[in-house]
PDB file of C-alpha atoms and ligand atoms in Angstrom:
ATOM      1  CA  TYR A 224     -21.336  -4.469   3.231  1.00 47.00           C
ATOM      2  CA  GLY A 225     -22.286  -4.562   6.912  1.00 43.00           C
ATOM      3  CA  TYR A 226     -20.033  -1.542   7.417  1.00 53.00           C
ATOM      4  CA  GLU A 227     -20.656   1.915   6.112  1.00 61.00           C
ATOM      5  CA  MET A 228     -18.739   3.726   3.448  1.00 67.00           C
ATOM      6  CA  CYS A 229     -19.251   7.386   2.718  1.00 68.00           C
ATOM      7  CA  LEU A 230     -18.849   8.796  -0.713  1.00 68.00           C
ATOM      8  CA  SER A 231     -16.512  11.600   0.203  1.00 65.00           C
ATOM      9  CA  GLU A 232     -14.820  13.728  -2.430  1.00 70.00           C
ATOM     10  CA  LYS A 233     -15.534  11.064  -5.020  1.00 81.00           C
ATOM     11  CA  PHE A 234     -13.974   8.195  -3.116  1.00 88.00           C
ATOM     12  CA  TRP A 235     -15.457   5.558  -0.849  1.00 89.00           C
ATOM     13  CA  CYS A 236     -14.179   6.232   2.617  1.00 87.00           C
ATOM     14  CA  PRO A 237     -14.763   3.662   5.386  1.00 82.00           C
ATOM     15  CA  GLU A 238     -16.944   5.395   7.939  1.00 80.00           C
ATOM     16  CA  PHE A 239     -14.651   4.429  10.801  1.00 78.00           C
ATOM     17  CA  SER A 240     -11.794   6.434   9.292  1.00 80.00           C
ATOM     18  CA  LEU A 241     -13.767   9.404   8.002  1.00 84.00           C
ATOM     19  CA  GLU A 242     -13.051  11.507  11.074  1.00 83.00           C
ATOM     20  CA  ALA A 243      -9.339  10.690  10.784  1.00 84.00           C
ATOM     21  CA  VAL A 244      -9.306  11.594   7.108  1.00 87.00           C
ATOM     22  CA  ILE A 245     -10.933  14.965   7.795  1.00 87.00           C
ATOM     23  CA  ALA A 246      -8.482  15.639  10.656  1.00 85.00           C
ATOM     24  CA  LEU A 247      -5.630  14.702   8.377  1.00 86.00           C
ATOM     25  CA  GLN A 248      -6.806  17.002   5.620  1.00 88.00           C
ATOM     26  CA  SER A 249      -7.323  19.910   8.012  1.00 87.00           C
ATOM     27  CA  HIS A 250      -4.256  19.655  10.218  1.00 86.00           C
ATOM     28  CA  PHE A 251      -1.481  17.571   8.670  1.00 89.00           C
ATOM     29  CA  GLU A 252       1.593  19.597   7.749  1.00 92.00           C
ATOM     30  CA  ALA A 253       3.987  17.753   5.481  1.00 94.00           C
ATOM     31  CA  HIS A 254       7.730  18.298   5.794  1.00 95.00           C
ATOM     32  CA  ASP A 255       9.901  18.402   2.684  1.00 97.00           C
ATOM     33  CA  THR A 256      11.792  15.358   3.983  1.00 96.00           C
ATOM     34  CA  ASP A 257       8.661  13.193   4.500  1.00 96.00           C
ATOM     35  CA  ILE A 258       8.195  10.027   2.492  1.00 97.00           C
ATOM     36  CA  PHE A 259       4.731   8.615   1.874  1.00 97.00           C
ATOM     37  CA  VAL A 260       3.891   5.046   0.895  1.00 97.00           C
ATOM     38  CA  ILE A 261       0.496   5.198  -0.765  1.00 97.00           C
ATOM     39  CA  ASN A 262      -1.650   2.487  -2.280  1.00 96.00           C
ATOM     40  CA  MET A 263      -5.046   0.856  -2.428  1.00 96.00           C
ATOM     41  CA  PRO A 264      -5.585  -1.788   0.258  1.00 94.00           C
ATOM     42  CA  LYS A 265      -4.266  -5.271  -0.634  1.00 96.00           C
ATOM     43  CA  THR A 266      -1.786  -4.152  -3.267  1.00 98.00           C
ATOM     44  CA  GLY A 267       1.377  -4.881  -1.250  1.00 97.00           C
ATOM     45  CA  THR A 268       1.388  -2.098   1.381  1.00 94.00           C
ATOM     46  CA  THR A 269       2.889  -4.253   4.110  1.00 95.00           C
ATOM     47  CA  TRP A 270       5.582  -5.708   1.880  1.00 97.00           C
ATOM     48  CA  PHE A 271       6.632  -2.357   0.497  1.00 97.00           C
ATOM     49  CA  LYS A 272       6.777  -0.794   3.957  1.00 96.00           C
ATOM     50  CA  SER A 273       9.309  -3.387   5.043  1.00 95.00           C
ATOM     51  CA  LEU A 274      11.364  -2.944   1.854  1.00 96.00           C
ATOM     52  CA  LEU A 275      11.481   0.837   2.180  1.00 96.00           C
ATOM     53  CA  TYR A 276      12.255   0.809   5.877  1.00 94.00           C
ATOM     54  CA  THR A 277      15.092  -1.669   5.417  1.00 93.00           C
ATOM     55  CA  LEU A 278      16.460   0.259   2.462  1.00 94.00           C
ATOM     56  CA  LEU A 279      16.547   3.512   4.434  1.00 93.00           C
ATOM     57  CA  ASN A 280      17.956   1.969   7.577  1.00 90.00           C
ATOM     58  CA  ARG A 281      20.552  -0.281   6.047  1.00 88.00           C
ATOM     59  CA  CYS A 282      23.982   0.183   7.474  1.00 74.00           C
ATOM     60  CA  ASP A 283      27.027  -0.653   5.395  1.00 54.00           C
ATOM     61  CA  ASN A 284      28.873  -2.206   8.299  1.00 52.00           C
ATOM     62  CA  HIS A 285      26.101  -4.386   9.662  1.00 58.00           C
ATOM     63  CA  HIS A 286      24.998  -7.726   8.421  1.00 62.00           C
ATOM     64  CA  LEU A 287      21.409  -7.330   7.230  1.00 66.00           C
ATOM     65  CA  SER A 288      20.072  -9.822   9.735  1.00 66.00           C
ATOM     66  CA  ASN A 289      20.809  -7.246  12.437  1.00 63.00           C
ATOM     67  CA  THR A 290      18.293  -4.779  11.071  1.00 64.00           C
ATOM     68  CA  PRO A 291      15.316  -3.880  13.256  1.00 70.00           C
ATOM     69  CA  LEU A 292      13.038  -5.556  10.736  1.00 79.00           C
ATOM     70  CA  GLN A 293      13.597  -8.762  12.689  1.00 76.00           C
ATOM     71  CA  THR A 294      11.764  -7.386  15.675  1.00 79.00           C
ATOM     72  CA  TYR A 295       9.176  -4.998  14.246  1.00 85.00           C
ATOM     73  CA  SER A 296       6.243  -5.614  12.012  1.00 88.00           C
ATOM     74  CA  PRO A 297       6.054  -3.532   8.815  1.00 89.00           C
ATOM     75  CA  HIS A 298       2.992  -1.821  10.267  1.00 87.00           C
ATOM     76  CA  GLU A 299       5.090  -0.345  13.043  1.00 85.00           C
ATOM     77  CA  LEU A 300       7.942   0.572  10.721  1.00 86.00           C
ATOM     78  CA  ILE A 301       5.818   2.966   8.709  1.00 87.00           C
ATOM     79  CA  SER A 302       2.697   4.266  10.408  1.00 83.00           C
ATOM     80  CA  SER A 303      -0.611   4.546   8.649  1.00 83.00           C
ATOM     81  CA  LEU A 304      -1.785   8.085   9.187  1.00 82.00           C
ATOM     82  CA  GLU A 305      -5.453   7.135   9.261  1.00 79.00           C
ATOM     83  CA  ILE A 306      -4.875   4.374  11.805  1.00 72.00           C
ATOM     84  CA  MET A 307      -2.653   6.552  13.979  1.00 74.00           C
ATOM     85  CA  ILE A 308      -5.311   9.199  14.127  1.00 69.00           C
ATOM     86  CA  TYR A 309      -8.386   7.051  14.582  1.00 64.00           C
ATOM     87  CA  THR A 310      -7.053   4.530  17.065  1.00 58.00           C
ATOM     88  CA  LYS A 311      -4.177   5.800  19.106  1.00 55.00           C
ATOM     89  CA  ASP A 312      -4.468   9.491  19.629  1.00 55.00           C
ATOM     90  CA  LYS A 313      -6.772  11.992  18.073  1.00 57.00           C
ATOM     91  CA  THR A 314      -3.991  14.536  17.758  1.00 61.00           C
ATOM     92  CA  PRO A 315      -0.687  12.648  17.752  1.00 69.00           C
ATOM     93  CA  ASP A 316       2.418  14.802  17.940  1.00 78.00           C
ATOM     94  CA  LEU A 317       4.061  13.928  14.671  1.00 82.00           C
ATOM     95  CA  THR A 318       6.646  16.682  14.951  1.00 82.00           C
ATOM     96  CA  LYS A 319       8.754  14.523  17.304  1.00 81.00           C
ATOM     97  CA  ILE A 320       9.413  11.892  14.640  1.00 85.00           C
ATOM     98  CA  PRO A 321      12.961  12.352  13.296  1.00 87.00           C
ATOM     99  CA  PRO A 322      13.378  12.883   9.551  1.00 91.00           C
ATOM    100  CA  PRO A 323      12.748  11.309   7.181  1.00 92.00           C
ATOM    101  CA  ARG A 324       9.274  10.712   8.605  1.00 93.00           C
ATOM    102  CA  LEU A 325       7.726   7.670   6.939  1.00 94.00           C
ATOM    103  CA  PHE A 326       3.962   7.540   6.614  1.00 94.00           C
ATOM    104  CA  SER A 327       1.447   5.518   4.717  1.00 94.00           C
ATOM    105  CA  THR A 328      -2.085   6.314   3.657  1.00 94.00           C
ATOM    106  CA  HIS A 329      -4.716   4.947   1.285  1.00 94.00           C
ATOM    107  CA  LEU A 330      -6.081   8.357   0.290  1.00 94.00           C
ATOM    108  CA  PRO A 331      -6.536   9.119  -3.405  1.00 95.00           C
ATOM    109  CA  TYR A 332      -4.260  11.839  -4.803  1.00 96.00           C
ATOM    110  CA  ALA A 333      -7.020  14.447  -5.050  1.00 93.00           C
ATOM    111  CA  SER A 334      -7.884  14.018  -1.363  1.00 93.00           C
ATOM    112  CA  LEU A 335      -4.385  14.277   0.084  1.00 94.00           C
ATOM    113  CA  PRO A 336      -3.752  17.173   2.483  1.00 94.00           C
ATOM    114  CA  GLU A 337      -2.674  20.217   0.459  1.00 94.00           C
ATOM    115  CA  SER A 338       0.725  20.340   2.139  1.00 95.00           C
ATOM    116  CA  VAL A 339       1.510  16.833   0.913  1.00 96.00           C
ATOM    117  CA  LYS A 340       0.792  17.904  -2.663  1.00 96.00           C
ATOM    118  CA  ASN A 341       2.564  21.247  -2.405  1.00 96.00           C
ATOM    119  CA  SER A 342       5.660  20.489  -0.323  1.00 96.00           C
ATOM    120  CA  LYS A 343       8.739  18.687  -1.611  1.00 97.00           C
ATOM    121  CA  CYS A 344       7.878  15.486   0.254  1.00 97.00           C
ATOM    122  CA  LYS A 345       8.019  12.310  -1.788  1.00 98.00           C
ATOM    123  CA  ILE A 346       5.326   9.801  -2.601  1.00 98.00           C
ATOM    124  CA  ILE A 347       5.879   6.184  -3.554  1.00 98.00           C
ATOM    125  CA  TYR A 348       2.724   4.709  -5.004  1.00 98.00           C
ATOM    126  CA  VAL A 349       2.469   0.931  -5.210  1.00 98.00           C
ATOM    127  CA  THR A 350      -0.281  -0.753  -7.158  1.00 98.00           C
ATOM    128  CA  ARG A 351      -1.212  -4.235  -8.315  1.00 98.00           C
ATOM    129  CA  ASN A 352      -3.234  -5.741 -11.112  1.00 97.00           C
ATOM    130  CA  PRO A 353      -6.940  -5.373 -10.341  1.00 97.00           C
ATOM    131  CA  PHE A 354      -7.635  -9.111 -10.659  1.00 98.00           C
ATOM    132  CA  ASP A 355      -5.292 -10.097  -7.825  1.00 98.00           C
ATOM    133  CA  THR A 356      -6.208  -6.984  -5.841  1.00 98.00           C
ATOM    134  CA  PHE A 357      -9.869  -7.954  -5.996  1.00 96.00           C
ATOM    135  CA  VAL A 358      -9.182 -11.548  -4.904  1.00 96.00           C
ATOM    136  CA  SER A 359      -6.850 -10.516  -2.102  1.00 96.00           C
ATOM    137  CA  SER A 360      -9.376  -7.944  -0.803  1.00 92.00           C
ATOM    138  CA  TRP A 361     -12.328 -10.240  -0.968  1.00 90.00           C
ATOM    139  CA  LEU A 362     -10.544 -13.029   0.904  1.00 90.00           C
ATOM    140  CA  TYR A 363      -9.191 -10.556   3.448  1.00 88.00           C
ATOM    141  CA  TYR A 364     -12.275  -8.477   4.144  1.00 80.00           C
ATOM    142  CA  SER A 365     -14.660 -11.411   4.250  1.00 77.00           C
ATOM    143  CA  LYS A 366     -12.657 -12.764   7.221  1.00 73.00           C
ATOM    144  CA  LEU A 367     -12.365  -9.477   9.064  1.00 65.00           C
ATOM    145  CA  GLU A 368     -14.772  -9.300  12.006  1.00 58.00           C
ATOM    146  CA  LYS A 369     -14.489  -5.525  12.388  1.00 55.00           C
ATOM    147  CA  LEU A 370     -15.866  -4.940   8.934  1.00 55.00           C
ATOM    148  CA  ASP A 371     -18.332  -7.799   9.144  1.00 56.00           C
ATOM    149  CA  ILE A 372     -18.633  -8.272   5.414  1.00 60.00           C
ATOM    150  CA  HIS A 373     -20.916 -11.199   4.832  1.00 61.00           C
ATOM    151  CA  THR A 374     -21.166 -10.954   1.129  1.00 72.00           C
ATOM    152  CA  SER A 375     -20.643 -13.366  -1.703  1.00 82.00           C
ATOM    153  CA  ARG A 376     -17.736 -13.208  -4.091  1.00 87.00           C
ATOM    154  CA  ASP A 377     -20.119 -12.183  -6.874  1.00 90.00           C
ATOM    155  CA  ASP A 378     -21.666  -9.347  -4.897  1.00 88.00           C
ATOM    156  CA  TYR A 379     -18.262  -8.087  -3.768  1.00 89.00           C
ATOM    157  CA  PHE A 380     -17.025  -8.301  -7.354  1.00 94.00           C
ATOM    158  CA  ASP A 381     -19.994  -6.334  -8.608  1.00 94.00           C
ATOM    159  CA  LYS A 382     -19.282  -3.590  -6.088  1.00 91.00           C
ATOM    160  CA  PHE A 383     -15.565  -3.600  -6.933  1.00 94.00           C
ATOM    161  CA  CYS A 384     -16.444  -3.133 -10.611  1.00 96.00           C
ATOM    162  CA  GLN A 385     -18.755  -0.254  -9.728  1.00 93.00           C
ATOM    163  CA  GLY A 386     -15.870   1.342  -7.872  1.00 92.00           C
ATOM    164  CA  ARG A 387     -17.382   0.681  -4.453  1.00 90.00           C
ATOM    165  CA  SER A 388     -14.374  -0.709  -2.662  1.00 88.00           C
ATOM    166  CA  LEU A 389     -12.511   0.844   0.278  1.00 88.00           C
ATOM    167  CA  TYR A 390     -10.836   4.041  -0.943  1.00 92.00           C
ATOM    168  CA  GLY A 391     -12.109   3.187  -4.427  1.00 92.00           C
ATOM    169  CA  PRO A 392     -12.857   3.413  -7.243  1.00 94.00           C
ATOM    170  CA  PHE A 393      -9.690   1.384  -7.726  1.00 96.00           C
ATOM    171  CA  PHE A 394      -9.194   2.679 -11.256  1.00 96.00           C
ATOM    172  CA  ASP A 395      -9.499   6.385 -10.388  1.00 94.00           C
ATOM    173  CA  HIS A 396      -7.053   5.871  -7.550  1.00 96.00           C
ATOM    174  CA  VAL A 397      -4.426   4.278  -9.786  1.00 97.00           C
ATOM    175  CA  VAL A 398      -4.872   6.703 -12.672  1.00 96.00           C
ATOM    176  CA  GLY A 399      -4.680   9.694 -10.305  1.00 96.00           C
ATOM    177  CA  TYR A 400      -1.216   8.722  -9.094  1.00 98.00           C
ATOM    178  CA  TRP A 401      -0.104   7.487 -12.521  1.00 98.00           C
ATOM    179  CA  LYS A 402      -0.788  10.902 -14.063  1.00 97.00           C
ATOM    180  CA  GLU A 403       0.995  12.671 -11.230  1.00 97.00           C
ATOM    181  CA  SER A 404       4.028  10.379 -11.612  1.00 98.00           C
ATOM    182  CA  LEU A 405       4.260  11.319 -15.286  1.00 97.00           C
ATOM    183  CA  GLU A 406       3.913  15.033 -14.609  1.00 97.00           C
ATOM    184  CA  ARG A 407       6.128  15.147 -11.526  1.00 97.00           C
ATOM    185  CA  PRO A 408       8.521  12.187 -11.575  1.00 98.00           C
ATOM    186  CA  GLN A 409      10.636  13.676  -8.743  1.00 97.00           C
ATOM    187  CA  LYS A 410       7.524  13.815  -6.578  1.00 98.00           C
ATOM    188  CA  VAL A 411       5.753  10.517  -7.303  1.00 98.00           C
ATOM    189  CA  LEU A 412       7.375   7.159  -8.002  1.00 98.00           C
ATOM    190  CA  PHE A 413       4.884   4.674  -9.446  1.00 98.00           C
ATOM    191  CA  LEU A 414       5.584   0.987  -8.806  1.00 98.00           C
ATOM    192  CA  LYS A 415       3.749  -2.224  -9.569  1.00 98.00           C
ATOM    193  CA  TYR A 416       3.573  -5.291  -7.312  1.00 98.00           C
ATOM    194  CA  GLU A 417       4.224  -7.481 -10.346  1.00 98.00           C
ATOM    195  CA  ASP A 418       7.471  -5.635 -11.169  1.00 98.00           C
ATOM    196  CA  LEU A 419       8.633  -5.921  -7.573  1.00 98.00           C
ATOM    197  CA  LYS A 420       8.048  -9.665  -7.800  1.00 98.00           C
ATOM    198  CA  GLU A 421       9.716 -10.040 -11.165  1.00 98.00           C
ATOM    199  CA  ASP A 422      12.764  -7.856 -10.692  1.00 97.00           C
ATOM    200  CA  GLY A 423      12.923  -6.698  -7.105  1.00 98.00           C
ATOM    201  CA  ALA A 424      16.569  -5.628  -7.387  1.00 98.00           C
ATOM    202  CA  LEU A 425      15.910  -3.240 -10.262  1.00 98.00           C
ATOM    203  CA  GLN A 426      12.867  -1.746  -8.535  1.00 98.00           C
ATOM    204  CA  LEU A 427      14.660  -1.395  -5.215  1.00 98.00           C
ATOM    205  CA  LYS A 428      17.491   0.455  -6.909  1.00 98.00           C
ATOM    206  CA  ARG A 429      14.921   2.824  -8.443  1.00 98.00           C
ATOM    207  CA  VAL A 430      13.492   3.393  -4.971  1.00 98.00           C
ATOM    208  CA  GLY A 431      16.972   4.038  -3.547  1.00 98.00           C
ATOM    209  CA  GLU A 432      17.628   6.702  -6.197  1.00 98.00           C
ATOM    210  CA  PHE A 433      14.196   8.248  -5.699  1.00 98.00           C
ATOM    211  CA  VAL A 434      14.560   8.660  -1.932  1.00 97.00           C
ATOM    212  CA  GLU A 435      18.139   9.841  -2.372  1.00 96.00           C
ATOM    213  CA  HIS A 436      19.643   6.805  -0.640  1.00 95.00           C
ATOM    214  CA  PRO A 437      21.098   5.084  -3.720  1.00 97.00           C
ATOM    215  CA  PHE A 438      22.991   1.822  -3.402  1.00 96.00           C
ATOM    216  CA  SER A 439      26.723   2.193  -3.892  1.00 95.00           C
ATOM    217  CA  LYS A 440      28.638  -0.093  -6.270  1.00 96.00           C
ATOM    218  CA  GLN A 441      30.204  -1.693  -3.237  1.00 93.00           C
ATOM    219  CA  GLU A 442      26.822  -2.422  -1.662  1.00 92.00           C
ATOM    220  CA  GLU A 443      25.629  -3.974  -4.870  1.00 94.00           C
ATOM    221  CA  GLU A 444      28.719  -6.176  -5.059  1.00 94.00           C
ATOM    222  CA  GLN A 445      28.238  -7.212  -1.443  1.00 91.00           C
ATOM    223  CA  GLY A 446      24.692  -8.380  -2.223  1.00 93.00           C
ATOM    224  CA  VAL A 447      22.975  -5.777  -0.045  1.00 93.00           C
ATOM    225  CA  VAL A 448      20.113  -5.276  -2.503  1.00 95.00           C
ATOM    226  CA  GLN A 449      19.362  -8.995  -2.696  1.00 95.00           C
ATOM    227  CA  GLY A 450      19.779  -9.236   1.080  1.00 92.00           C
ATOM    228  CA  ILE A 451      16.974  -6.712   1.589  1.00 94.00           C
ATOM    229  CA  ILE A 452      14.758  -8.563  -0.866  1.00 95.00           C
ATOM    230  CA  ASN A 453      15.344 -11.856   0.945  1.00 94.00           C
ATOM    231  CA  LEU A 454      14.771 -10.325   4.350  1.00 92.00           C
ATOM    232  CA  CYS A 455      11.439  -8.880   3.193  1.00 94.00           C
ATOM    233  CA  SER A 456      10.233 -11.948   1.305  1.00 96.00           C
ATOM    234  CA  ILE A 457       6.821 -13.209   2.335  1.00 96.00           C
ATOM    235  CA  GLY A 458       8.380 -16.362   3.806  1.00 95.00           C
ATOM    236  CA  SER A 459      10.725 -14.332   5.969  1.00 93.00           C
ATOM    237  CA  LEU A 460       8.100 -11.806   7.117  1.00 94.00           C
ATOM    238  CA  LYS A 461       5.621 -14.589   7.940  1.00 93.00           C
ATOM    239  CA  GLU A 462       8.181 -16.262  10.188  1.00 91.00           C
ATOM    240  CA  MET A 463       8.757 -13.221  12.385  1.00 90.00           C
ATOM    241  CA  GLU A 464       7.250 -13.727  15.832  1.00 89.00           C
ATOM    242  CA  VAL A 465       5.624 -10.285  15.719  1.00 89.00           C
ATOM    243  CA  ASN A 466       3.846 -11.190  12.513  1.00 91.00           C
ATOM    244  CA  LYS A 467       2.713 -14.578  13.787  1.00 90.00           C
ATOM    245  CA  LYS A 468       1.183 -13.276  17.019  1.00 88.00           C
ATOM    246  CA  GLY A 469       1.106  -9.478  16.946  1.00 86.00           C
ATOM    247  CA  LYS A 470      -1.671  -7.047  16.166  1.00 83.00           C
ATOM    248  CA  CYS A 471      -1.277  -3.715  14.417  1.00 78.00           C
ATOM    249  CA  ASP A 472      -4.567  -2.504  15.838  1.00 73.00           C
ATOM    250  CA  PRO A 473      -7.028  -4.202  18.213  1.00 72.00           C
ATOM    251  CA  ASP A 474      -8.996  -5.463  15.217  1.00 73.00           C
ATOM    252  CA  PHE A 475      -6.204  -6.407  12.815  1.00 78.00           C
ATOM    253  CA  ASP A 476      -3.889  -9.416  13.320  1.00 86.00           C
ATOM    254  CA  ASN A 477      -0.504  -8.940  11.683  1.00 88.00           C
ATOM    255  CA  LYS A 478      -0.610 -12.438  10.246  1.00 90.00           C
ATOM    256  CA  SER A 479      -3.689 -11.639   8.168  1.00 87.00           C
ATOM    257  CA  PHE A 480      -1.553  -9.404   5.933  1.00 91.00           C
ATOM    258  CA  PHE A 481       0.484 -12.362   4.658  1.00 94.00           C
ATOM    259  CA  ARG A 482      -1.365 -14.856   2.506  1.00 95.00           C
ATOM    260  CA  LYS A 483       0.103 -16.282  -0.721  1.00 97.00           C
ATOM    261  CA  GLY A 484       1.962 -13.276  -2.059  1.00 97.00           C
ATOM    262  CA  VAL A 485       2.007 -14.397  -5.694  1.00 98.00           C
ATOM    263  CA  VAL A 486       1.034 -12.951  -9.051  1.00 98.00           C
ATOM    264  CA  GLY A 487      -1.919 -14.518 -10.862  1.00 98.00           C
ATOM    265  CA  ASP A 488      -3.788 -16.258  -8.033  1.00 97.00           C
ATOM    266  CA  TRP A 489      -6.954 -14.748  -9.523  1.00 97.00           C
ATOM    267  CA  VAL A 490      -7.175 -17.671 -11.981  1.00 97.00           C
ATOM    268  CA  ASN A 491      -8.379 -19.754  -9.025  1.00 96.00           C
ATOM    269  CA  TYR A 492     -11.231 -17.395  -8.177  1.00 95.00           C
ATOM    270  CA  LEU A 493     -12.517 -15.488 -11.213  1.00 96.00           C
ATOM    271  CA  THR A 494     -14.872 -16.902 -13.822  1.00 97.00           C
ATOM    272  CA  PRO A 495     -14.416 -16.032 -17.543  1.00 97.00           C
ATOM    273  CA  PRO A 496     -17.321 -13.506 -17.483  1.00 97.00           C
ATOM    274  CA  MET A 497     -15.724 -11.784 -14.478  1.00 97.00           C
ATOM    275  CA  VAL A 498     -12.399 -11.563 -16.269  1.00 97.00           C
ATOM    276  CA  GLU A 499     -14.132 -10.179 -19.343  1.00 98.00           C
ATOM    277  CA  ARG A 500     -15.973  -7.531 -17.313  1.00 98.00           C
ATOM    278  CA  LEU A 501     -12.884  -6.390 -15.443  1.00 97.00           C
ATOM    279  CA  THR A 502     -10.772  -6.348 -18.608  1.00 97.00           C
ATOM    280  CA  LYS A 503     -13.342  -4.101 -20.257  1.00 97.00           C
ATOM    281  CA  ILE A 504     -13.299  -1.712 -17.299  1.00 97.00           C
ATOM    282  CA  MET A 505      -9.499  -1.658 -17.380  1.00 95.00           C
ATOM    283  CA  ASP A 506      -9.532  -0.857 -21.091  1.00 95.00           C
ATOM    284  CA  GLU A 507     -12.001   1.982 -20.562  1.00 95.00           C
ATOM    285  CA  ASN A 508     -10.082   3.477 -17.662  1.00 94.00           C
ATOM    286  CA  PHE A 509      -6.518   3.032 -18.835  1.00 93.00           C
ATOM    287  CA  ASN A 510      -7.132   3.718 -22.510  1.00 92.00           C
ATOM    288  CA  GLY A 511      -4.555   6.180 -23.805  1.00 90.00           C
ATOM    289  CA  SER A 512      -2.900   6.607 -20.402  1.00 92.00           C
ATOM    290  CA  GLY A 513       0.044   4.352 -21.165  1.00 93.00           C
ATOM    291  CA  LEU A 514      -0.831   2.292 -18.105  1.00 95.00           C
ATOM    292  CA  SER A 515      -1.274  -1.461 -18.349  1.00 92.00           C
ATOM    293  CA  PHE A 516      -1.041  -4.573 -16.178  1.00 92.00           C
TER     294      PHE A 516
HETATM  295  P1  A3P B 613      -2.431 -12.055  -1.368  1.00 65.41           P
HETATM  296  O1  A3P B 613      -3.711 -12.006  -0.598  1.00 65.41           O
HETATM  297  O2  A3P B 613      -2.662 -12.079  -2.856  1.00 65.41           O
HETATM  298  O3  A3P B 613      -1.520 -13.141  -0.934  1.00 65.41           O
HETATM  299  P2  A3P B 613      -1.543  -5.270   1.795  1.00 65.41           P
HETATM  300  O4  A3P B 613      -0.300  -5.310   2.602  1.00 65.41           O
HETATM  301  O5  A3P B 613      -1.667  -4.042   0.944  1.00 65.41           O
HETATM  302  O6  A3P B 613      -2.724  -5.519   2.665  1.00 65.41           O
HETATM  303  O7  A3P B 613      -1.462  -6.447   0.738  1.00 65.41           O
HETATM  304  C1  A3P B 613      -1.566  -7.810   1.129  1.00 65.41           C
HETATM  305  C2  A3P B 613      -1.125  -8.660  -0.041  1.00 65.41           C
HETATM  306  O8  A3P B 613       0.311  -8.597  -0.151  1.00 65.41           O
HETATM  307  C3  A3P B 613      -1.455 -10.135   0.216  1.00 65.41           C
HETATM  308  O9  A3P B 613      -1.649 -10.687  -1.086  1.00 65.41           O
HETATM  309  C4  A3P B 613      -0.178 -10.611   0.873  1.00 65.41           C
HETATM  310  O10 A3P B 613      -0.010 -12.007   0.869  1.00 65.41           O
HETATM  311  C5  A3P B 613       0.857  -9.907  -0.001  1.00 65.41           C
HETATM  312  N1  A3P B 613       2.184  -9.838   0.646  1.00 65.41           N
HETATM  313  C6  A3P B 613       2.467  -9.580   1.940  1.00 65.41           C
HETATM  314  N2  A3P B 613       3.804  -9.624   2.135  1.00 65.41           N
HETATM  315  C7  A3P B 613       4.356  -9.920   0.953  1.00 65.41           C
HETATM  316  C8  A3P B 613       5.708 -10.112   0.519  1.00 65.41           C
HETATM  317  N3  A3P B 613       6.724 -10.009   1.366  1.00 65.41           N
HETATM  318  N4  A3P B 613       5.914 -10.413  -0.776  1.00 65.41           N
HETATM  319  C9  A3P B 613       4.878 -10.507  -1.647  1.00 65.41           C
HETATM  320  N5  A3P B 613       3.596 -10.340  -1.303  1.00 65.41           N
HETATM  321  C10 A3P B 613       3.330 -10.046  -0.019  1.00 65.41           C
END
């Protein structure tokens, strides 16, 4: 790729975050009140962070436009553990963050720190159909100077199919969290980008219940749920000054996380043989799991 990935514990870890991942696994102590947003890159991380933050910080008496979302980028609202550790401070003091602490990570379930798996903290896993995820990643990573990926769509696709994508294999990642969500529904909430697009209100209410901040009847009648959805729409997030000009890391412009934000853009990029190959891989991996896209 032009950047190195290490096959660590059966997932492809970007070399630049390997040290952070090891530090995280060795030292991170989860609190029962922590909430984790977990997903594969390019499946709607940024969007979901803003939805969750706004949901948790909504205030019945304030008009939604007063929420801090107007002045912060989703990246700042919920910190990525890997990024916090590898860029800002090798040993950040996370104990000072008031509960509920909100974190995000791309780690596969099997590689999470033990305390995350064993404490009562909650995990919200967001995924997206592999076709759009592939397209979004390829367009994103091929423009990212830090990673310096100068590879063709076909080569990147071949690697994606082999499982060699950041934090991949994609399919193992998704199935790992899917199984956990079936076994421990109080621990892991499994959401799909497509469902958030199609019926955001229903999904947001599920999230509210899951994190024990359910919407009251009155809030629903006052349009609070729809207000959050509108505030976090791609059009609204793109327009925020901090997302037009800000950076979430010296190498990552906030604006690069907002492209089209639609379902099905893959039809403009994938050839019929590519679709056939990916469909076959999906069938093999999801067969019998009850999972489909
Ligand atoms: P596309 O490249 O398909 O447009 P991540 O945050 O995990 O990096 O995911 C980025 C993808 O989510 C991009 O997909 C981006 O446009 C989309 N996205 C960002 N904000 C969104 C929003 N508010 N609603 C829907 N999609 C959004």
